[in-house]
PDB file of C-alpha atoms in Angstrom:
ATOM      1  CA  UNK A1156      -1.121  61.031  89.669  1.00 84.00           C
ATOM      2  CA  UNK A1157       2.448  61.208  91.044  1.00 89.00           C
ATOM      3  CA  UNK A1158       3.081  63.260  93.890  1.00 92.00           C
ATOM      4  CA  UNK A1159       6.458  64.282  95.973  1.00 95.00           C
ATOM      5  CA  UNK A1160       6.636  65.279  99.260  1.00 96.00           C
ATOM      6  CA  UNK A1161       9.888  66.717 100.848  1.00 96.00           C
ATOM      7  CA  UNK A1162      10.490  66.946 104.686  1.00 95.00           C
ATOM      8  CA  UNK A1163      11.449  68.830 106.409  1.00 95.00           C
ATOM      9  CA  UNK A1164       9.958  71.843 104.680  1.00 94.00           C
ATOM     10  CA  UNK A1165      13.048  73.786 106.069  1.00 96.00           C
ATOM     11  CA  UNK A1166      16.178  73.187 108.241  1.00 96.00           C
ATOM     12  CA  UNK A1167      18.468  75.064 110.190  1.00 97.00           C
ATOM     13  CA  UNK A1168      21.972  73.797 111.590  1.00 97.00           C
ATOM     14  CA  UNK A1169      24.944  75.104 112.357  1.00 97.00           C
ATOM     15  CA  UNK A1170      28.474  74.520 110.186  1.00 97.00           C
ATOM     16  CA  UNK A1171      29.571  71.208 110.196  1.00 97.00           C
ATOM     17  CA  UNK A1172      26.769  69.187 110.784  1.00 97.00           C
ATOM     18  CA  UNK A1173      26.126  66.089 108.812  1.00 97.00           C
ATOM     19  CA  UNK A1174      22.280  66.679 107.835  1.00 96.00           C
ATOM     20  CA  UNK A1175      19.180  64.416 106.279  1.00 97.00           C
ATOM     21  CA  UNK A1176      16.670  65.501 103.269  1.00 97.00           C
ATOM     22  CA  UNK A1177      13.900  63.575 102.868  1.00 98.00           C
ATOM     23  CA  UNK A1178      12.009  62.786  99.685  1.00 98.00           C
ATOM     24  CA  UNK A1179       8.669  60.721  99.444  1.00 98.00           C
ATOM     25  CA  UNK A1180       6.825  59.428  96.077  1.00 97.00           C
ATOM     26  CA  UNK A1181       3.293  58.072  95.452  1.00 96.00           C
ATOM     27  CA  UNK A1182       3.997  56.320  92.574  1.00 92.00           C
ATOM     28  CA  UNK A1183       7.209  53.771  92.099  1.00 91.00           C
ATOM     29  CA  UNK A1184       6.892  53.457  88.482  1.00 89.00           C
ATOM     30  CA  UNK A1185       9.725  56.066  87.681  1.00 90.00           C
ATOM     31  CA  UNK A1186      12.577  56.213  85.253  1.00 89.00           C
ATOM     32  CA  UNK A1187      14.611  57.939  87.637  1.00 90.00           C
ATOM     33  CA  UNK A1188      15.058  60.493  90.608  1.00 94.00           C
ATOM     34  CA  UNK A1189      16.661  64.106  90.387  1.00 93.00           C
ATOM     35  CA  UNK A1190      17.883  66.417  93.388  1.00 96.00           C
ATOM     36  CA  UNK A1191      18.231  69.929  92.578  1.00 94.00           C
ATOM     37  CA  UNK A1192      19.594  72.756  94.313  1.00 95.00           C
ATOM     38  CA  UNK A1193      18.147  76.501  93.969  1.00 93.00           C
ATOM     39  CA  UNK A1194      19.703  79.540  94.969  1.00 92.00           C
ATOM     40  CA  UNK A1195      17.259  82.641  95.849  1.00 87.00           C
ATOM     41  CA  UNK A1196      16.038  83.963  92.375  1.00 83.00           C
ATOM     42  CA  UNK A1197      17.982  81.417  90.193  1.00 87.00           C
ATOM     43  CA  UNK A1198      17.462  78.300  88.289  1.00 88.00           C
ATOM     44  CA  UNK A1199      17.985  74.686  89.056  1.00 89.00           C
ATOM     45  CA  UNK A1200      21.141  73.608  89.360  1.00 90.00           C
ATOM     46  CA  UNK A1201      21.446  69.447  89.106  1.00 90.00           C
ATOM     47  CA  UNK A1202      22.814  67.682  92.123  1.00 95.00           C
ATOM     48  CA  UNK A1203      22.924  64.324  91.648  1.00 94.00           C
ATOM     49  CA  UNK A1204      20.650  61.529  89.302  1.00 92.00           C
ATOM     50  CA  UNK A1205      19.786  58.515  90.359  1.00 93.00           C
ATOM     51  CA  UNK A1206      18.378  56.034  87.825  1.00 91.00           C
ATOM     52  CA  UNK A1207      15.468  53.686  88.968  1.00 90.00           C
ATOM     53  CA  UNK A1208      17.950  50.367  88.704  1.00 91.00           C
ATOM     54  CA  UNK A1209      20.695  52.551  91.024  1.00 93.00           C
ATOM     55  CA  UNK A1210      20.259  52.299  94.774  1.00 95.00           C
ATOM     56  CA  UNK A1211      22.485  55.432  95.537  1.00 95.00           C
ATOM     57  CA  UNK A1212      24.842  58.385  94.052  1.00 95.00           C
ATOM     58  CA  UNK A1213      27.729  60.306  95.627  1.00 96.00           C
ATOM     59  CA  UNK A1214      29.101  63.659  94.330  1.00 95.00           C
ATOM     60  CA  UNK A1215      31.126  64.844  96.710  1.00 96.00           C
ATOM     61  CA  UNK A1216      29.796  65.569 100.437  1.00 97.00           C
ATOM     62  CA  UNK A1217      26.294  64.467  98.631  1.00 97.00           C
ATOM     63  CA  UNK A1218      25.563  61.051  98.627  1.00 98.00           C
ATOM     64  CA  UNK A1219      21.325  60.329  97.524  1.00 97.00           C
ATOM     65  CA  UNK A1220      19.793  57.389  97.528  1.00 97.00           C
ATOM     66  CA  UNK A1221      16.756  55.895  96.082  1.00 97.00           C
ATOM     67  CA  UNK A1222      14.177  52.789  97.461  1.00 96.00           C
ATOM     68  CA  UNK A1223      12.343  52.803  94.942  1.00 93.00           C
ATOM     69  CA  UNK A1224      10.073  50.346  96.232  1.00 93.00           C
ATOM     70  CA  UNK A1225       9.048  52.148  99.352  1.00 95.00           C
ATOM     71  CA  UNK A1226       8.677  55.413  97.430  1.00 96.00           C
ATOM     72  CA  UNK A1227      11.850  57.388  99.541  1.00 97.00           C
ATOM     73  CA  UNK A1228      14.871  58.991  98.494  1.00 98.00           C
ATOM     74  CA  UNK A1229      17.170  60.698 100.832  1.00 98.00           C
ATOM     75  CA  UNK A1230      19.643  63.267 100.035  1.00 98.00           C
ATOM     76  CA  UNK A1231      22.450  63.279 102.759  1.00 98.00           C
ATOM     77  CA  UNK A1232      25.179  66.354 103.025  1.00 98.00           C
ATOM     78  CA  UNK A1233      27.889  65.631 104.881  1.00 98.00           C
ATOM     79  CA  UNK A1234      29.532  68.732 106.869  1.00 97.00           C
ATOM     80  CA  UNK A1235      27.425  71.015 105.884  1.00 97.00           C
ATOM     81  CA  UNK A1236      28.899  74.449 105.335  1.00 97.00           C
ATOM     82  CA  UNK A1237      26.615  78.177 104.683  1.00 97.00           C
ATOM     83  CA  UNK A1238      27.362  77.804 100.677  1.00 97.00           C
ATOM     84  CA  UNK A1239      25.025  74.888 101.009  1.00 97.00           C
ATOM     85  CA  UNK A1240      22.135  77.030 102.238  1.00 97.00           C
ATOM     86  CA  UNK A1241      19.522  76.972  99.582  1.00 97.00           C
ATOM     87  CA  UNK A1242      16.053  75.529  98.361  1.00 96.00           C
ATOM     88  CA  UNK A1243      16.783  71.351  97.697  1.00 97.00           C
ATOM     89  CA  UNK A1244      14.595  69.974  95.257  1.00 96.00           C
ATOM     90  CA  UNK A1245      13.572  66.269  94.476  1.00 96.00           C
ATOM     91  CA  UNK A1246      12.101  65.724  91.294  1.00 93.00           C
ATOM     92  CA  UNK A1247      10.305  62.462  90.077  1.00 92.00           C
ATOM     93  CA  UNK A1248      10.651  61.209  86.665  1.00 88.00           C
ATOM     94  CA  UNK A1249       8.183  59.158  84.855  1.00 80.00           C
ATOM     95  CA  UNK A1250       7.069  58.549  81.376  1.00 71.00           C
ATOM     96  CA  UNK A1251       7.075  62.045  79.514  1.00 67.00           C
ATOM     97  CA  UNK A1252       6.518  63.679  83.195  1.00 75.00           C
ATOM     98  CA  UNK A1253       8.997  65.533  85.743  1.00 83.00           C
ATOM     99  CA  UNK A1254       7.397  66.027  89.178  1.00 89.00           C
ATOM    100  CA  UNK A1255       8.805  68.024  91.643  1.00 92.00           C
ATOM    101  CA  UNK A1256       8.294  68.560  95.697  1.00 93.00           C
ATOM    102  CA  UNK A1257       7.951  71.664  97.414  1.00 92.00           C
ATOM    103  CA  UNK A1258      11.373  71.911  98.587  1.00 94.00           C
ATOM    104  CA  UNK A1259      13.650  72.030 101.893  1.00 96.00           C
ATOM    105  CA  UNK A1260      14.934  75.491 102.492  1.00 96.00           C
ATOM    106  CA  UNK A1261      17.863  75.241 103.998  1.00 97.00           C
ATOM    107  CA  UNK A1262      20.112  77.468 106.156  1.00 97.00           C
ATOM    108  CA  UNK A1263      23.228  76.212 107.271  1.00 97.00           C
ATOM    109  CA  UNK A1264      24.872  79.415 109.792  1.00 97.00           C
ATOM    110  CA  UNK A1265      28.423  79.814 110.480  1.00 95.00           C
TER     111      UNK A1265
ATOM    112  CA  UNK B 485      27.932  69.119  80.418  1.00 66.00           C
ATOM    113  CA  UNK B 486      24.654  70.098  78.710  1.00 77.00           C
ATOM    114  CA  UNK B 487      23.609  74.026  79.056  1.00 85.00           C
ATOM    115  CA  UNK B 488      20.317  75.902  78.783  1.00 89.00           C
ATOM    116  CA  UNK B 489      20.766  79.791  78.445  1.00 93.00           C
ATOM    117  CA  UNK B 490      17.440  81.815  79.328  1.00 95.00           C
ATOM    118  CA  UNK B 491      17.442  85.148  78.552  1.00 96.00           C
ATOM    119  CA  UNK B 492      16.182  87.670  79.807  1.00 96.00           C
ATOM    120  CA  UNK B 493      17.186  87.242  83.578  1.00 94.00           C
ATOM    121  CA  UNK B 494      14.820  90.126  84.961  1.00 95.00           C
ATOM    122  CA  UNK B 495      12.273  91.820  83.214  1.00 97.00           C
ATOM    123  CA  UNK B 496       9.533  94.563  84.169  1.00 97.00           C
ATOM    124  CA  UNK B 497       6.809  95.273  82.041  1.00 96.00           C
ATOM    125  CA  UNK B 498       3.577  97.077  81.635  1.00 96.00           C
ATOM    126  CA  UNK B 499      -0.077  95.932  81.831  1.00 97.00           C
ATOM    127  CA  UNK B 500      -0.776  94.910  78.604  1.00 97.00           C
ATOM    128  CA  UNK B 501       2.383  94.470  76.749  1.00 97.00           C
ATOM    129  CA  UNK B 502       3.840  91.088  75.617  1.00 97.00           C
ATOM    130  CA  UNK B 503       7.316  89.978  76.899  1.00 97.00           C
ATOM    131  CA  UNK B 504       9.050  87.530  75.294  1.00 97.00           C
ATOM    132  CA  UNK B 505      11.267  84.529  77.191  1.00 97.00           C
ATOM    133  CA  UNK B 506      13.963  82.792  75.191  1.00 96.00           C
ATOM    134  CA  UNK B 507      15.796  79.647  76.152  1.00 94.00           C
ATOM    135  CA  UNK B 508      18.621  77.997  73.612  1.00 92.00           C
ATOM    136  CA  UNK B 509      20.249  74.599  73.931  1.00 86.00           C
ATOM    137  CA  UNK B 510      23.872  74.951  73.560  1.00 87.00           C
ATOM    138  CA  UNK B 511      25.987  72.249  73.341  1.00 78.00           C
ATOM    139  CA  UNK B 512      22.893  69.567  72.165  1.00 77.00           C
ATOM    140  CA  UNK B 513      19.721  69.395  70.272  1.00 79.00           C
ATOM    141  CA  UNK B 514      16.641  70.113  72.372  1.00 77.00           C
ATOM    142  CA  UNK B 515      13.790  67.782  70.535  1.00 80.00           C
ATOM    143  CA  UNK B 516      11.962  68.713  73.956  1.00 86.00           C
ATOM    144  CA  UNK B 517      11.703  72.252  76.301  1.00 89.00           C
ATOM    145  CA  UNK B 518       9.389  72.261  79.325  1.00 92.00           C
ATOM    146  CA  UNK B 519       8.168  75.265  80.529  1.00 95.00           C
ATOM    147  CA  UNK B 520       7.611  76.154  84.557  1.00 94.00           C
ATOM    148  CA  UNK B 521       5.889  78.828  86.399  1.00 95.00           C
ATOM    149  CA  UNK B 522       7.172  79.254  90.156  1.00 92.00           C
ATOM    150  CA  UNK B 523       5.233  81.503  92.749  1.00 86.00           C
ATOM    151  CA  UNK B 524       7.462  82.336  95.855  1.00 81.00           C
ATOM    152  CA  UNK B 525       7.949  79.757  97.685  1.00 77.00           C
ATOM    153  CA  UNK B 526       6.461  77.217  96.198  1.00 82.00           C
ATOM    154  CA  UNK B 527       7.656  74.381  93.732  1.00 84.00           C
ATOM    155  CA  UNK B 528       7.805  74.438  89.936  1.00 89.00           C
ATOM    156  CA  UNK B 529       4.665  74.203  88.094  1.00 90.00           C
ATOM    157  CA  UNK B 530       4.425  72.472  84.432  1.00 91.00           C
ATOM    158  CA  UNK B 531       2.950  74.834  81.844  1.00 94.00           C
ATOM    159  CA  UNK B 532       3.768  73.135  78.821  1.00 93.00           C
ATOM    160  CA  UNK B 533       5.678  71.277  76.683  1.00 90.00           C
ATOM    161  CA  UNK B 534       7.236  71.995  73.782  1.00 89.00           C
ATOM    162  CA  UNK B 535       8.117  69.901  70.575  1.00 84.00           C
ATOM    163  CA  UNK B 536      10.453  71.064  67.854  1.00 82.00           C
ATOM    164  CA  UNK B 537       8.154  71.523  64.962  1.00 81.00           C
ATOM    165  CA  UNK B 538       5.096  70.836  66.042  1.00 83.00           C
ATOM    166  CA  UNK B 539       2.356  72.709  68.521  1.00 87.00           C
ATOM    167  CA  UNK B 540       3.208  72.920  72.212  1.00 90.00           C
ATOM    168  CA  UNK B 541       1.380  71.008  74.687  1.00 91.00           C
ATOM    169  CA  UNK B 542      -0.689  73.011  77.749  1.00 94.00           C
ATOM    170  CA  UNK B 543      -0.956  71.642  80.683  1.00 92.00           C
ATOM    171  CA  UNK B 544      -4.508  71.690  82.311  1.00 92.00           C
ATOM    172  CA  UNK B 545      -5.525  75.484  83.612  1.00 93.00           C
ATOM    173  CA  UNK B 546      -3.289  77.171  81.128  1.00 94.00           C
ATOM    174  CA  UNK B 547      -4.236  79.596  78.647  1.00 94.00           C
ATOM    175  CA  UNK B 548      -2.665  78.700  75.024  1.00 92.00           C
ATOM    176  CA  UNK B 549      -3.568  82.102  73.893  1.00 94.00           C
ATOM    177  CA  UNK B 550      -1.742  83.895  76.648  1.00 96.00           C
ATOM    178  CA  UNK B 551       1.334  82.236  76.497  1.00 96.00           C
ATOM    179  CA  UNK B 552       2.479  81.434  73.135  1.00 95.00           C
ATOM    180  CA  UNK B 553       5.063  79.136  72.929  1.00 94.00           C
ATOM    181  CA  UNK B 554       7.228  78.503  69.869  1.00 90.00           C
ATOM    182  CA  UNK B 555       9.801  75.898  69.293  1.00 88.00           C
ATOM    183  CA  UNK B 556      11.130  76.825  65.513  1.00 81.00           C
ATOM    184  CA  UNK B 557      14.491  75.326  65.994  1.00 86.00           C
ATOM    185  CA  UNK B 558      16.175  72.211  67.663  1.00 85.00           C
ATOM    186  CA  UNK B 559      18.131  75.207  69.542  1.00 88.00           C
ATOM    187  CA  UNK B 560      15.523  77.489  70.622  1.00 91.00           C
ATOM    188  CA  UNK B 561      12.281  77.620  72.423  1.00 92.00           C
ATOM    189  CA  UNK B 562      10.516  81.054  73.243  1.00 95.00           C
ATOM    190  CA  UNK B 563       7.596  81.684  75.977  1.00 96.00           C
ATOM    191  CA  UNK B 564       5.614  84.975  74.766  1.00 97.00           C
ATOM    192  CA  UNK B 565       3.385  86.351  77.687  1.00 97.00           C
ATOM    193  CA  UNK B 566       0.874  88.122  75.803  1.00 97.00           C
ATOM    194  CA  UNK B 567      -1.289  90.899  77.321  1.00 96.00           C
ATOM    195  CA  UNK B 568       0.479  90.735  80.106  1.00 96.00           C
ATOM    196  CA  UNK B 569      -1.316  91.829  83.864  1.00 96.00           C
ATOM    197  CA  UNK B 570       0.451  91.617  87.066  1.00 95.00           C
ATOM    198  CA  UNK B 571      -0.829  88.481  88.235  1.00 95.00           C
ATOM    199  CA  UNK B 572       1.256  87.201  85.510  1.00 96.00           C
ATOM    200  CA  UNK B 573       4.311  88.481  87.769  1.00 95.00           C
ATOM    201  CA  UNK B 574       6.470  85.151  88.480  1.00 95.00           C
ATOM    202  CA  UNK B 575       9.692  83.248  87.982  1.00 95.00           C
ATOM    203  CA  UNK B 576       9.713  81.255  84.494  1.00 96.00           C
ATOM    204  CA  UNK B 577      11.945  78.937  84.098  1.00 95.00           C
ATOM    205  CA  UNK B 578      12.840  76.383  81.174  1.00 94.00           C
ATOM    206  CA  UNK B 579      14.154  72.807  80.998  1.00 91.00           C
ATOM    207  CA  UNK B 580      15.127  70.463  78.515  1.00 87.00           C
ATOM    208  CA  UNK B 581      16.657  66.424  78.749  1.00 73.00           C
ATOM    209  CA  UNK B 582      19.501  66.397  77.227  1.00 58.00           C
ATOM    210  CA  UNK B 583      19.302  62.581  75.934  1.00 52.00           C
ATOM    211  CA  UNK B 584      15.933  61.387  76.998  1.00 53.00           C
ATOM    212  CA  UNK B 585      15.390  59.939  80.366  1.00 56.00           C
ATOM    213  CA  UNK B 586      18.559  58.665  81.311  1.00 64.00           C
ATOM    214  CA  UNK B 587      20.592  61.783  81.785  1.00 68.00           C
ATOM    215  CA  UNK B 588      17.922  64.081  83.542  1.00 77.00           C
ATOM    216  CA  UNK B 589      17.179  67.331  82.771  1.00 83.00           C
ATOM    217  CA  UNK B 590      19.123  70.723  82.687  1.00 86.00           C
ATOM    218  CA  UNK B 591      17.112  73.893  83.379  1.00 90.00           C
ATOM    219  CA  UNK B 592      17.622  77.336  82.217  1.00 92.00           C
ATOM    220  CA  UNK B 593      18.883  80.491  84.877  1.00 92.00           C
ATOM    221  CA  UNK B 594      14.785  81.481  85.319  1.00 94.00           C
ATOM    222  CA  UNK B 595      13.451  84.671  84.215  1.00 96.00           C
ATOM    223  CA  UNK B 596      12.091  86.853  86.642  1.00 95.00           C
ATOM    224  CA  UNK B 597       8.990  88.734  85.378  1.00 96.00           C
ATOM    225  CA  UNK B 598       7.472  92.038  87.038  1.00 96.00           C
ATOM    226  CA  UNK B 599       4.696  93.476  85.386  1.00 96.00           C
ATOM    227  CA  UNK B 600       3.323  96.741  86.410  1.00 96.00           C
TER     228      UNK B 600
END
């Protein structure tokens, strides 16, 4: 059974800090890797997709990456700014199956 | 880019009575809808999936009875909480692929569900 831990399990820092989310999975037979972003009482908002042949993705001042052999993906924000504070989610695709970590809350403070 | 509407956003309820979740596909056909359960501060949790046509599928723990789920149309998936009690008080929220496995999947806005 697949399972996806996230550390840390929440992160302060103050604007304009480049910051580090990590992502850990059991199980390297995936399809692909998902980060998603939630907002307090909202849905999941896609960040970036990283298929299981694709080493990395950039969108912006997001860049994730994906070893799939070692089980890790990192989601990296670069100068981070208080819109960014929210719940991060990694989610692990396999075969007919989306599992997801527990999250990194973030707070980024002006 | 691929959109899932879930409506309603916030709901309360009494003991008892059923509530009713939708969640449409907007610009593509939704063959497949997954259904999640979130308690506060915790990740999502898999209730079931649901196929266009054809029965959904519950995961392990969840009671088919209580939440009826109906996927009529390639455009629409409804969650029906049935008999509803306030430990049934959570965040629902749907998801669909919008072209299998290599695009990833878009999830609706979450419905928040009170029930008093």
């Amino acid at each position: 059974k697949q399972e996806v831990t996230q550390i840390p399990a929440a992160l302060s820092v103050p604007e304009g800090e480049n910051l580090v989310l990590n992502c850990s999975f059991t199980d390297s037979a995936i399809y692909n890797l998902q980060w998603f972003r939630q907002d307090p009482g909202k849905g999941l908002t896609s960040l970036l997709l990283i298929q299981s042949s694709q080493r990395e993705q950039t969108s912006g001042r997001l860049n994730a990456s994906l070893d799939k052999s070692s089980g890790r993906s990192t989601l990296y924000i670069a100068a981070s700014q208080p819109g960014d504070s929210a719940t991060y989610l990694c989610a692990v695709s396999g075969y007919s199956t989306l599992t997801f970590g527990k999250g990194t809350m973030l707070l980024v403070s002006p | 880019g691929a959109v899932v509407s879930q409506h309603p956003s916030r709901v309360i309820c009494k003991s008892g009575t059923s509530v009713k979740i939708e969640c449409r596909s907007l610009d593509f056909q939704a063959t497949t809808m997954f259904w999640y359960r979130q308690f506060p501060k915790q990740s999502l949790m898999l209730m079931a999936t649901s196929n266009e046509g054809s029965k959904a599928t519950y995961e392990q723990g969840v009671e088919k009875d209580k939440f009826l789920i109906n996927h009529a149309s390639l455009t629409l998936s409804t969650l029906t909480v049935t008999s509803a009690h306030p430990e049934d008080s959570s965040f629902y929220i749907c998801s669909s692929g919008t072209g299998g496995l290599d695009y990833g999947y878009t999830f609706g806005s979450g419905t928040r569900l009170t029930v008093v």
